[in-house]
Tab-separated table of C-alpha atoms and ligand atoms in Angstrom:
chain	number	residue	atom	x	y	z
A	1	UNK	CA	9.872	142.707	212.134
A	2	UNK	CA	13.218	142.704	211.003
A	3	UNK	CA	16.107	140.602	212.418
A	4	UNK	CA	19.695	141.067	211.063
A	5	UNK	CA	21.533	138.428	212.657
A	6	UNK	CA	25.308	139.174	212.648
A	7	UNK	CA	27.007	135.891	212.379
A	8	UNK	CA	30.474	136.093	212.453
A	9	UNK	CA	31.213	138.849	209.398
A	10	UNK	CA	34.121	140.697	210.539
A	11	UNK	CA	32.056	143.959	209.534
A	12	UNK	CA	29.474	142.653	212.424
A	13	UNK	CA	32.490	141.689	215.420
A	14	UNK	CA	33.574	143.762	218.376
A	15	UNK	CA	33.705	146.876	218.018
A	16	UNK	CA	32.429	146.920	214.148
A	17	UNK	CA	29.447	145.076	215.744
A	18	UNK	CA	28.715	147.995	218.181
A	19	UNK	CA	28.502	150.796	215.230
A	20	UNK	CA	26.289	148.368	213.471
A	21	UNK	CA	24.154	148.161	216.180
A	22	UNK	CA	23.860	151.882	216.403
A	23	UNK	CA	23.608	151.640	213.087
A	24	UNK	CA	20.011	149.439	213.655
A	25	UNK	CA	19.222	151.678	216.808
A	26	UNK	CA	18.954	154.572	214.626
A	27	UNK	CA	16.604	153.306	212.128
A	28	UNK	CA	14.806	151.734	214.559
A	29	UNK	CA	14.271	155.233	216.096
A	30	UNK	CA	13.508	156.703	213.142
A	31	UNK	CA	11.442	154.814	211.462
A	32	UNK	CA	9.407	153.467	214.230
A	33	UNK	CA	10.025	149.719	212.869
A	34	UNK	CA	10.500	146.679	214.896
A	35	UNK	CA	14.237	145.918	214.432
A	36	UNK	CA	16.105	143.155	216.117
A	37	UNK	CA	19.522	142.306	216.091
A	38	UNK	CA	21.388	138.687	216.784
A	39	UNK	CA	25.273	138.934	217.442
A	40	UNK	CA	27.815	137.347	218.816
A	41	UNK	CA	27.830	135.506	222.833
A	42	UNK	CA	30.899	137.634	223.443
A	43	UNK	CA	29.468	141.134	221.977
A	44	UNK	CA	26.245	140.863	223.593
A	45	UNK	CA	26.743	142.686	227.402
A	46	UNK	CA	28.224	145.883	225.376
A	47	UNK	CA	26.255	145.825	222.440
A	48	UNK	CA	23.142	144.952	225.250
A	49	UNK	CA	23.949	147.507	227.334
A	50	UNK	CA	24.355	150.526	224.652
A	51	UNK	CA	21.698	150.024	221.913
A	52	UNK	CA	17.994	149.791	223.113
A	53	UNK	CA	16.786	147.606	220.509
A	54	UNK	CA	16.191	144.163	221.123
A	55	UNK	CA	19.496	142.175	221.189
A	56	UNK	CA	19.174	138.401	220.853
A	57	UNK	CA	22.242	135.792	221.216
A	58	UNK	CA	22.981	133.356	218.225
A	59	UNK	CA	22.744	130.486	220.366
A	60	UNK	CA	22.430	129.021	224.113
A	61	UNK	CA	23.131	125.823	225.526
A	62	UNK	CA	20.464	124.021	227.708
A	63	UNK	CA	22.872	123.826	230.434
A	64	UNK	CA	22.895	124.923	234.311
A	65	UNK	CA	25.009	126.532	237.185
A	66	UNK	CA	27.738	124.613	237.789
A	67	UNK	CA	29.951	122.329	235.550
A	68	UNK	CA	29.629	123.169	232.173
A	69	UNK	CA	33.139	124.612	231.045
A	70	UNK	CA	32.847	126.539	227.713
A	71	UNK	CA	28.916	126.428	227.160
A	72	UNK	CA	26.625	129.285	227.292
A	73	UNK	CA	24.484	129.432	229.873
A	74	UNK	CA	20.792	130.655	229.510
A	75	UNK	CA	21.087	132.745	232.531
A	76	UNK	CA	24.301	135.016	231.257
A	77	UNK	CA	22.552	135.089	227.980
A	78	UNK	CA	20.371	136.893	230.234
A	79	UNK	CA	21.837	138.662	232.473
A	80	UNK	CA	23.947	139.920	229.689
A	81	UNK	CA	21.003	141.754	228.391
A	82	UNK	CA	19.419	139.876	225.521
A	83	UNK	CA	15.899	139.543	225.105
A	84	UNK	CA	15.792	136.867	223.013
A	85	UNK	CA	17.767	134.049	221.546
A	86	UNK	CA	18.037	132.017	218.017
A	87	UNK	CA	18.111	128.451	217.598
A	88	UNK	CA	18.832	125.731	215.369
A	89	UNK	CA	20.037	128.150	212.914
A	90	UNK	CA	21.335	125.810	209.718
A	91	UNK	CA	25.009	126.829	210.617
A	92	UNK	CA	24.234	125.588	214.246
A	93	UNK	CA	21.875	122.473	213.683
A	94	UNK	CA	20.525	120.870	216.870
A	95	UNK	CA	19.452	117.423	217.378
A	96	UNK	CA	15.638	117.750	218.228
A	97	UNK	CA	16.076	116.725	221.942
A	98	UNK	CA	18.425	119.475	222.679
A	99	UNK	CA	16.525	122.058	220.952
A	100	UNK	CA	13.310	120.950	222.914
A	101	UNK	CA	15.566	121.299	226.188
A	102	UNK	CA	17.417	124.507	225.072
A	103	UNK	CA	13.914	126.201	224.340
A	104	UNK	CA	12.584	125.447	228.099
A	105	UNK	CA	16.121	126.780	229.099
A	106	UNK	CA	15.077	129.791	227.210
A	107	UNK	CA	11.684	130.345	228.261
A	108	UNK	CA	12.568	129.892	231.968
A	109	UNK	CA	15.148	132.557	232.040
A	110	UNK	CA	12.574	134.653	229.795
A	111	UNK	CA	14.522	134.688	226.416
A	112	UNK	CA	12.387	134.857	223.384
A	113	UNK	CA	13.090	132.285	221.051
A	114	UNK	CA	13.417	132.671	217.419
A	115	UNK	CA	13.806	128.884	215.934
A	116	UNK	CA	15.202	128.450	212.652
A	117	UNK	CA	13.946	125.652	210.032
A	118	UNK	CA	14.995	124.449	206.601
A	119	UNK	CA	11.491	123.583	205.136
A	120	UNK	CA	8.036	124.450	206.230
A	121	UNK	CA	7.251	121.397	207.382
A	122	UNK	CA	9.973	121.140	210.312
A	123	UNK	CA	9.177	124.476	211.313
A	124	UNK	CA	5.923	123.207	211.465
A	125	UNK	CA	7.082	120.182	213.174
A	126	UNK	CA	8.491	122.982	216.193
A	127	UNK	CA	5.333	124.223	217.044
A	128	UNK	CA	4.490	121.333	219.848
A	129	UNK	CA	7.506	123.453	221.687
A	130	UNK	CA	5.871	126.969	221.468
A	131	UNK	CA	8.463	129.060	220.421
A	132	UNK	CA	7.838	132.564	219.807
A	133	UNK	CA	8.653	132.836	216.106
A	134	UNK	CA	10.048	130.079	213.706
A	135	UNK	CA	12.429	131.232	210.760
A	136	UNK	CA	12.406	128.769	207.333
A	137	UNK	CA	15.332	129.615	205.741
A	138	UNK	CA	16.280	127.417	202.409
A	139	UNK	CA	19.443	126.861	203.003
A	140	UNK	CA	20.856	127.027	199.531
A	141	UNK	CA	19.938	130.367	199.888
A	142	UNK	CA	21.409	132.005	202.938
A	143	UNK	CA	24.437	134.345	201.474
A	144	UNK	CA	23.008	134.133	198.098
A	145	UNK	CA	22.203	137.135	195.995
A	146	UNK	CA	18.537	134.989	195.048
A	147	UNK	CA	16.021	135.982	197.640
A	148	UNK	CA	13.426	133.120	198.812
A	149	UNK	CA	11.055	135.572	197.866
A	150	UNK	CA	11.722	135.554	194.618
A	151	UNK	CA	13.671	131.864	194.365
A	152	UNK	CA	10.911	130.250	196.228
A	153	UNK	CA	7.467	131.919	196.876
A	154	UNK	CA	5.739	128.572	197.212
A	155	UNK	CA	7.762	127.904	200.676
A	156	UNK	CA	6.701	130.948	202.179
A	157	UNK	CA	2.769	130.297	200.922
A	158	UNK	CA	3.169	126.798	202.320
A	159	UNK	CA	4.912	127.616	205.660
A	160	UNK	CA	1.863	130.506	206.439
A	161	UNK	CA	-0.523	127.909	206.025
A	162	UNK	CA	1.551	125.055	207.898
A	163	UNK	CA	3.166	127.807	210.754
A	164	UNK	CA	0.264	130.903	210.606
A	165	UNK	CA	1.262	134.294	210.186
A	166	UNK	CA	1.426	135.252	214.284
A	167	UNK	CA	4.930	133.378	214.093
A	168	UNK	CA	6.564	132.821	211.238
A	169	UNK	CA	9.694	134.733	209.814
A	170	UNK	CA	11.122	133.957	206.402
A	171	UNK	CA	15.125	134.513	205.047
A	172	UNK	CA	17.538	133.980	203.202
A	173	UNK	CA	18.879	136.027	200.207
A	174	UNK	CA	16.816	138.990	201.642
A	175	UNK	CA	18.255	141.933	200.613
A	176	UNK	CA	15.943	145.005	200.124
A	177	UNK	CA	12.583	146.361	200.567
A	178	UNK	CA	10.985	144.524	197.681
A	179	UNK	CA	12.109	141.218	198.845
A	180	UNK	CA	10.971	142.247	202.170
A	181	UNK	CA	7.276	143.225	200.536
A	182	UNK	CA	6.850	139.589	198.909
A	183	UNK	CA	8.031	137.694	202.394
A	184	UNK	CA	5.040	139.966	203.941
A	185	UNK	CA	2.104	139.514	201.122
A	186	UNK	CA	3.229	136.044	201.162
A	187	UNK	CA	2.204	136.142	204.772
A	188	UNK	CA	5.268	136.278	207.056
A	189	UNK	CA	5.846	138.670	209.734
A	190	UNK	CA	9.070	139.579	209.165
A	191	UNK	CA	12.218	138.579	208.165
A	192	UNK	CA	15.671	136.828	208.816
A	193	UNK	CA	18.461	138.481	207.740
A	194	UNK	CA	22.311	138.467	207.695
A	195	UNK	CA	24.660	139.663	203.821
A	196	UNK	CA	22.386	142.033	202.821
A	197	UNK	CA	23.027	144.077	206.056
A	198	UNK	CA	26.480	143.122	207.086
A	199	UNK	CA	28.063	143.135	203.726
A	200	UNK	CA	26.224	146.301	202.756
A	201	UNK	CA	28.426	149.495	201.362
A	202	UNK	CA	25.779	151.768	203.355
A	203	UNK	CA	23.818	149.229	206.398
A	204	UNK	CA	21.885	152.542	206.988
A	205	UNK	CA	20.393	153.006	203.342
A	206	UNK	CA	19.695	148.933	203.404
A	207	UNK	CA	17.727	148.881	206.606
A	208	UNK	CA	15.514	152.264	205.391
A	209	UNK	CA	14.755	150.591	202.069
A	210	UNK	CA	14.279	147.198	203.966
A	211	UNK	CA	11.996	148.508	206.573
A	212	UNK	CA	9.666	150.377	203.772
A	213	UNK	CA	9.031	147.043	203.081
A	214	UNK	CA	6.802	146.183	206.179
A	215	UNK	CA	4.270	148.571	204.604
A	216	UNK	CA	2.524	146.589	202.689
B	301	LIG	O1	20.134	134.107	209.771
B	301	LIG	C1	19.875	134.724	208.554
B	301	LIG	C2	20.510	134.054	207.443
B	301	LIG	O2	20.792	132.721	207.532
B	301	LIG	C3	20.192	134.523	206.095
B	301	LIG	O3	21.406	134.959	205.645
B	301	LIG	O4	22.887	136.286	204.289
B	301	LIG	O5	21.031	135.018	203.235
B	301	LIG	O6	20.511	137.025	204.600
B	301	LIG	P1	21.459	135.872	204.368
């Protein structure tokens, strides 16, 4: 699996976020691979309603109907059209009660839930909230040109043996289809992704060469 999560890049916003999408669709179609794509609250009912990959938001709050002026609610996230939803992402740390609470938000209104980590061991330290996948990311890495593949091997040995293979998903630095190769062999099941996409010359040419790197 690949997830290229948009963040805010102004090559991944509005209507630049819609070709990219396409963009992933395409691939996706031709290559068969499981691609996933994370943007924006505000671009996800187009981008939801015109791409037939899985769309995922960036973030929800565990709110409910009613008074809560300028959150996102788990139920628009839905209805919107996502089919899944990250969490905790390092540029959108939660404090452990609220994640707990915004992952049953998530599962009740059916939203998969991609929870992101720092080190093995607190993705490890998720699991008693059965998410769907957990995503150790180094921090120091995310944007970087150094994969974590090839920076730091060790953390994706450790956080296969701490998370399992069924659920873990590795980034930062991730930028072709070697690095995607090593995150695999190392025993992920896919990858987190943002730069290497959005800041790409060619997205198309990235995603090919990353997705030959599921086949191991
Ligand atoms: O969410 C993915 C991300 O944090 C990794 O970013 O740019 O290092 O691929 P990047």
């Amino acid at each position: 699996m690949i997830i290229t999560n948009f963040k805010t890049y102004e090559t991944a916003t509005g209507h630049l976020a819609l070709s990219l999408a396409k963009i992933h669709e395409e691939v996706a179609k031709e290559t068969g691979a499981d691609i996933r794509i994370a943007v924006q609250a505000v671009d996800l009912a187009r981008i939801s309603h015109e791409v037939s990959i899985p769309v995922l938001a960036q973030h929800i709050d565990p709110v409910v109907h009613g008074g809560a002026t300028g959150h996102i609610l788990p139920e628009s996230v839905k209805l919107a059209g996502a089919s899944g939803v990250i969490l905790n992402h390092s540029e959108r740390r939660l404090k452990r009660e609220v994640l707990e609470a915004s992952i049953k938000r998530a599962k009740e209104v059916g939203l998969v839930t991609v929870i992101c980590a720092e080190t093995p061991e607190e993705g490890a330290s998720f699991l008693e909230f059965d998410p769907d996948f957990i995503a150790v990311e180094p921090p120091e890495l995310i944007g970087g040109d150094i994969s974590v593949s090839t920076a730091k091997p060790e953390i994706i040995e450790h956080a296969t043996k701490l998370i399992g293979s069924d659920k873990l998903l590795v980034g930062a630095g991730v930028k072709n289809g070697a690095d995607v190769r090593t995150c695999i062999k190392l025993g992920a099941i896919g990858v987190l992704l943002a730069s290497g996409v959005t800041q790409a010359d060619d997205p198309k040419a990235v995603l090919i060469d990353l997705v030959s790197g599921l086949q191991t």
